[in-house]
Amino acid sequence: AERGIELQTMPLEIAVCAQHNNGGIEVDANWQTSVPGVYAAGECAGTHGVIRPGGSALNAGQVAGVRIAEYIARTPQETWEGGLNAAEAEAEDLRSLIRRTHGERSTLKTFAKDMQACMSEHFAFHRVINNMLRQADVFCTTLHEFEKNNIWTHLRELPLLFTNLDMIAVQAAYANGMLYAAEHAGSRGGAVVVGEKGGKVPENRDYRKKRILTYFSNGRARSDERPVREFPESRELWFEIVWKQYEKERRI
């Protein structure tokens, strides 16, 4: 009422927001990624599933934090095999990227805005397979042509340069995974998939027991599927047994 809106007579716009991330990085039972010593927790870890209950992101982050800390505390950490030489080589690659993308007219903000708009248009809750297919190819091509499309002028823009590089790599991966899901799993979770004939693609319920994994191979994003890990069937969950194992793992 303070803003001149009469709820009984005036309709309100419903704006659906592409907010949640129900996918993420693949992790093991200790939330360790495929890179030894690197862990992912919260929404960046692919532990939520397609239809997650409200508040599960907070719970997952809390559980992951404890699991990671406990695992690190009881596991000898290996040193990075690459050493200083590999670190310096990687640093030089980054310096070289910075030199090659310097120019007189910055394109970073325009690039970010355009790519974000494309992602929201084709990969939010309403997904048309043909459009997704075309845009997924655009993301991959744009990733390979990153230096041509991202020019910085002032040093203060360098954080945005690397933000854009991270963004387009993630978009290429997510677009491929979401396209795979649309083509094989159909409409599920918060996504309505529209097929070639313009109709809604029904959910393939078989994919409730599958995970879709996306990775880069030969410079391009690829996706395949694996079965969801089953719940452990062990019945040895008596308090005394679990507590003894807890103390053993912590060398108490």
Coordinates of C-alpha atoms in Angstrom, one line a residue:
A1 CA 0.0 0.0 0.0
E2 CA 2.9 2.4 0.8
R3 CA 4.0 2.0 -2.9
G4 CA 0.6 2.4 -4.4
I5 CA -0.1 -1.3 -5.0
E6 CA -3.5 -2.7 -4.3
L7 CA -3.1 -6.4 -4.0
Q8 CA -6.8 -7.2 -4.3
T9 CA -7.2 -5.6 -7.7
M10 CA -3.7 -5.2 -9.3
P11 CA -1.8 -8.3 -10.7
L12 CA 1.8 -8.8 -9.7
E13 CA 4.4 -9.9 -12.1
I14 CA 6.0 -13.2 -11.4
A15 CA 9.7 -13.1 -12.4
V16 CA 11.3 -16.5 -12.3
C17 CA 15.0 -16.3 -11.3
A18 CA 17.6 -18.8 -12.5
Q19 CA 19.1 -18.9 -9.0
H20 CA 20.0 -22.4 -7.8
N21 CA 23.0 -24.5 -8.8
N22 CA 21.9 -28.1 -8.5
G23 CA 25.0 -29.4 -10.3
G24 CA 28.7 -28.6 -9.7
I25 CA 32.1 -30.3 -9.3
E26 CA 32.2 -34.0 -8.8
V27 CA 33.5 -34.9 -5.4
D28 CA 34.1 -38.1 -3.4
A29 CA 32.8 -38.9 0.1
N30 CA 35.3 -36.5 1.6
W31 CA 34.3 -33.7 -0.9
Q32 CA 37.7 -34.0 -2.7
T33 CA 37.7 -33.2 -6.4
S34 CA 39.6 -35.1 -9.1
V35 CA 42.5 -32.7 -8.3
P36 CA 44.3 -34.1 -5.2
G37 CA 44.2 -31.7 -2.4
V38 CA 41.5 -29.5 -3.9
Y39 CA 38.0 -29.7 -2.3
A40 CA 34.6 -28.3 -3.2
A41 CA 31.8 -27.5 -0.7
G42 CA 28.4 -26.0 -0.9
E43 CA 26.7 -25.2 -4.2
C44 CA 29.9 -25.6 -6.2
A45 CA 29.9 -29.3 -5.4
G46 CA 27.6 -31.6 -7.4
T47 CA 25.9 -33.1 -4.3
H48 CA 22.4 -31.5 -4.4
G49 CA 20.7 -33.5 -7.1
V50 CA 17.9 -32.4 -9.5
I51 CA 15.2 -31.8 -6.9
R52 CA 16.7 -30.6 -3.7
P53 CA 14.8 -29.7 -0.6
G54 CA 14.9 -26.1 0.6
G55 CA 17.8 -25.4 2.9
S56 CA 19.9 -28.3 1.8
A57 CA 22.6 -26.0 0.5
L58 CA 23.3 -24.9 4.0
N59 CA 23.3 -28.4 5.3
A60 CA 25.5 -29.6 2.5
G61 CA 28.0 -26.8 3.2
Q62 CA 28.1 -27.6 6.9
V63 CA 28.6 -31.3 6.4
A64 CA 31.2 -30.8 3.7
G65 CA 33.2 -28.4 5.8
V66 CA 33.3 -31.0 8.7
R67 CA 34.1 -33.9 6.3
I68 CA 36.9 -32.0 4.6
A69 CA 38.5 -30.8 7.8
E70 CA 38.4 -34.3 9.4
Y71 CA 39.8 -35.9 6.3
I72 CA 42.7 -33.4 6.0
A73 CA 43.4 -33.8 9.7
R74 CA 43.9 -37.5 9.5
T75 CA 45.4 -37.9 6.0
P76 CA 49.0 -37.1 5.2
Q77 CA 49.0 -34.4 2.5
E78 CA 51.2 -35.0 -0.5
T79 CA 53.4 -32.2 -1.8
W80 CA 52.7 -30.9 -5.3
E81 CA 54.9 -32.7 -7.8
G82 CA 55.2 -29.8 -10.1
G83 CA 57.3 -27.7 -7.7
L84 CA 58.5 -24.2 -8.3
N85 CA 59.4 -24.7 -11.9
A86 CA 55.8 -25.7 -12.9
A87 CA 54.4 -22.9 -10.9
E88 CA 56.6 -20.4 -12.6
A89 CA 55.7 -21.8 -16.0
E90 CA 52.0 -21.4 -15.2
A91 CA 52.6 -17.9 -14.0
E92 CA 54.4 -17.0 -17.2
D93 CA 51.4 -18.3 -19.2
L94 CA 49.2 -15.9 -17.3
R95 CA 51.6 -13.0 -17.8
S96 CA 51.6 -13.9 -21.5
L97 CA 47.8 -13.8 -21.6
I98 CA 47.8 -10.4 -20.0
R99 CA 50.3 -9.0 -22.5
R100 CA 48.4 -10.5 -25.5
T101 CA 45.0 -9.1 -24.4
H102 CA 46.2 -5.5 -23.8
G103 CA 44.7 -2.9 -26.1
E104 CA 43.4 0.6 -26.5
R105 CA 39.7 -0.1 -26.1
S106 CA 38.3 -2.4 -23.4
T107 CA 35.8 -5.0 -24.4
L108 CA 35.5 -6.8 -21.0
K109 CA 32.3 -5.5 -19.7
T110 CA 30.5 -5.9 -23.0
F111 CA 31.7 -9.4 -23.4
A112 CA 30.5 -10.3 -19.9
K113 CA 27.1 -8.8 -20.4
D114 CA 26.6 -10.5 -23.8
M115 CA 27.6 -13.9 -22.6
Q116 CA 25.5 -13.7 -19.4
A117 CA 22.5 -12.6 -21.5
C118 CA 22.9 -15.7 -23.7
M119 CA 23.1 -18.0 -20.7
S120 CA 20.0 -16.6 -19.2
E121 CA 18.1 -16.7 -22.5
H122 CA 18.8 -20.3 -23.4
F123 CA 19.8 -22.2 -20.2
A124 CA 17.4 -20.9 -17.5
F125 CA 14.1 -22.7 -16.7
H126 CA 12.8 -22.6 -20.3
R127 CA 15.1 -24.6 -22.6
V128 CA 14.6 -25.0 -26.4
I129 CA 16.8 -27.8 -27.6
N130 CA 17.6 -26.3 -31.0
N131 CA 18.6 -23.0 -29.4
M132 CA 20.6 -24.7 -26.7
L133 CA 22.5 -26.6 -29.4
R134 CA 23.5 -23.5 -31.3
Q135 CA 24.4 -21.5 -28.2
A136 CA 26.5 -24.4 -26.8
D137 CA 28.6 -24.3 -30.0
V138 CA 28.9 -20.5 -29.6
F139 CA 30.2 -20.8 -26.0
C140 CA 32.9 -23.4 -27.1
T141 CA 34.0 -21.2 -30.1
T142 CA 34.0 -18.1 -27.9
L143 CA 36.2 -19.9 -25.4
H144 CA 38.8 -20.7 -28.1
E145 CA 38.6 -17.1 -29.3
F146 CA 38.8 -15.6 -25.9
E147 CA 41.8 -13.4 -26.5
K148 CA 40.2 -11.9 -29.6
N149 CA 37.0 -10.9 -27.7
N150 CA 38.5 -9.8 -24.4
I151 CA 40.7 -6.6 -24.5
W152 CA 41.7 -4.7 -21.4
T153 CA 43.1 -1.1 -21.2
H154 CA 43.7 -0.3 -17.5
L155 CA 45.4 -2.5 -14.9
R156 CA 42.3 -2.3 -12.6
E157 CA 40.5 -4.4 -15.3
L158 CA 42.7 -7.5 -14.9
P159 CA 40.4 -9.1 -12.3
L160 CA 37.5 -8.9 -14.9
L161 CA 39.7 -10.4 -17.6
F162 CA 40.2 -13.6 -15.5
T163 CA 36.6 -13.5 -14.3
N164 CA 35.5 -13.6 -18.0
L165 CA 37.9 -16.4 -18.7
D166 CA 36.5 -18.4 -15.9
M167 CA 32.9 -17.5 -16.8
I168 CA 33.1 -18.6 -20.5
A169 CA 34.9 -21.9 -19.6
V170 CA 32.1 -22.7 -17.0
Q171 CA 29.4 -21.7 -19.5
A172 CA 30.9 -24.0 -22.2
A173 CA 30.8 -26.8 -19.7
Y174 CA 27.4 -26.2 -18.2
A175 CA 25.8 -25.6 -21.6
N176 CA 27.1 -29.0 -22.8
G177 CA 25.9 -30.8 -19.7
M178 CA 22.5 -29.1 -19.7
L179 CA 22.0 -29.8 -23.4
Y180 CA 22.9 -33.5 -22.7
A181 CA 20.3 -33.5 -19.9
A182 CA 17.7 -31.9 -22.1
E183 CA 18.2 -34.4 -24.9
H184 CA 18.2 -37.5 -22.7
A185 CA 16.5 -36.7 -19.4
G186 CA 13.9 -34.3 -20.8
S187 CA 12.0 -31.8 -18.5
R188 CA 12.9 -32.4 -14.9
G189 CA 13.6 -30.4 -11.8
G190 CA 13.2 -26.7 -12.6
A191 CA 13.6 -27.0 -16.3
V192 CA 11.0 -27.2 -19.0
V193 CA 12.5 -28.6 -22.2
V194 CA 11.0 -27.8 -25.6
G195 CA 11.6 -30.2 -28.5
E196 CA 12.0 -29.7 -32.2
K197 CA 8.3 -29.8 -32.8
G198 CA 7.6 -27.1 -30.2
G199 CA 6.1 -29.3 -27.5
K200 CA 7.3 -30.0 -24.0
V201 CA 9.7 -33.0 -23.8
P202 CA 8.5 -35.3 -20.9
E203 CA 10.8 -36.4 -18.2
N204 CA 12.7 -39.7 -18.8
R205 CA 12.4 -41.0 -15.2
D206 CA 15.3 -43.5 -15.8
Y207 CA 17.6 -40.5 -15.4
R208 CA 16.7 -40.1 -11.7
K209 CA 19.2 -42.9 -11.2
K210 CA 21.9 -41.4 -13.3
R211 CA 24.5 -38.6 -13.0
I212 CA 25.5 -36.5 -16.0
L213 CA 29.2 -35.6 -15.9
T214 CA 30.8 -33.0 -18.1
Y215 CA 34.5 -32.6 -18.8
F216 CA 36.9 -31.1 -21.3
S217 CA 38.5 -33.3 -23.9
N218 CA 40.7 -32.0 -26.7
G219 CA 39.6 -28.5 -25.9
R220 CA 35.9 -29.1 -26.1
A221 CA 33.2 -29.9 -23.5
R222 CA 31.9 -33.5 -23.5
S223 CA 29.2 -35.1 -21.4
D224 CA 28.3 -38.7 -20.5
E225 CA 26.4 -40.5 -17.8
R226 CA 27.0 -42.7 -14.8
P227 CA 24.7 -44.4 -12.3
V228 CA 24.0 -42.5 -9.1
R229 CA 26.0 -44.0 -6.1
E230 CA 23.8 -46.2 -4.0
F231 CA 23.2 -45.7 -0.3
P232 CA 25.5 -48.0 1.8
E233 CA 23.6 -51.1 2.9
S234 CA 25.7 -51.7 6.0
R235 CA 23.7 -52.5 9.1
E236 CA 26.7 -52.1 11.4
L237 CA 25.6 -48.6 12.6
W238 CA 25.3 -49.2 16.3
F239 CA 26.5 -46.3 18.3
E240 CA 29.4 -48.3 19.9
I241 CA 30.6 -49.4 16.5
V242 CA 30.4 -46.0 14.9
W243 CA 32.0 -44.2 17.9
K244 CA 34.9 -46.7 17.9
Q245 CA 35.5 -46.1 14.2
Y246 CA 35.3 -42.3 14.9
E247 CA 38.0 -42.6 17.6
K248 CA 40.2 -44.8 15.4
E249 CA 40.1 -42.4 12.5
R250 CA 41.2 -39.6 14.8
R251 CA 43.9 -41.8 16.5
I252 CA 42.3 -41.3 19.9

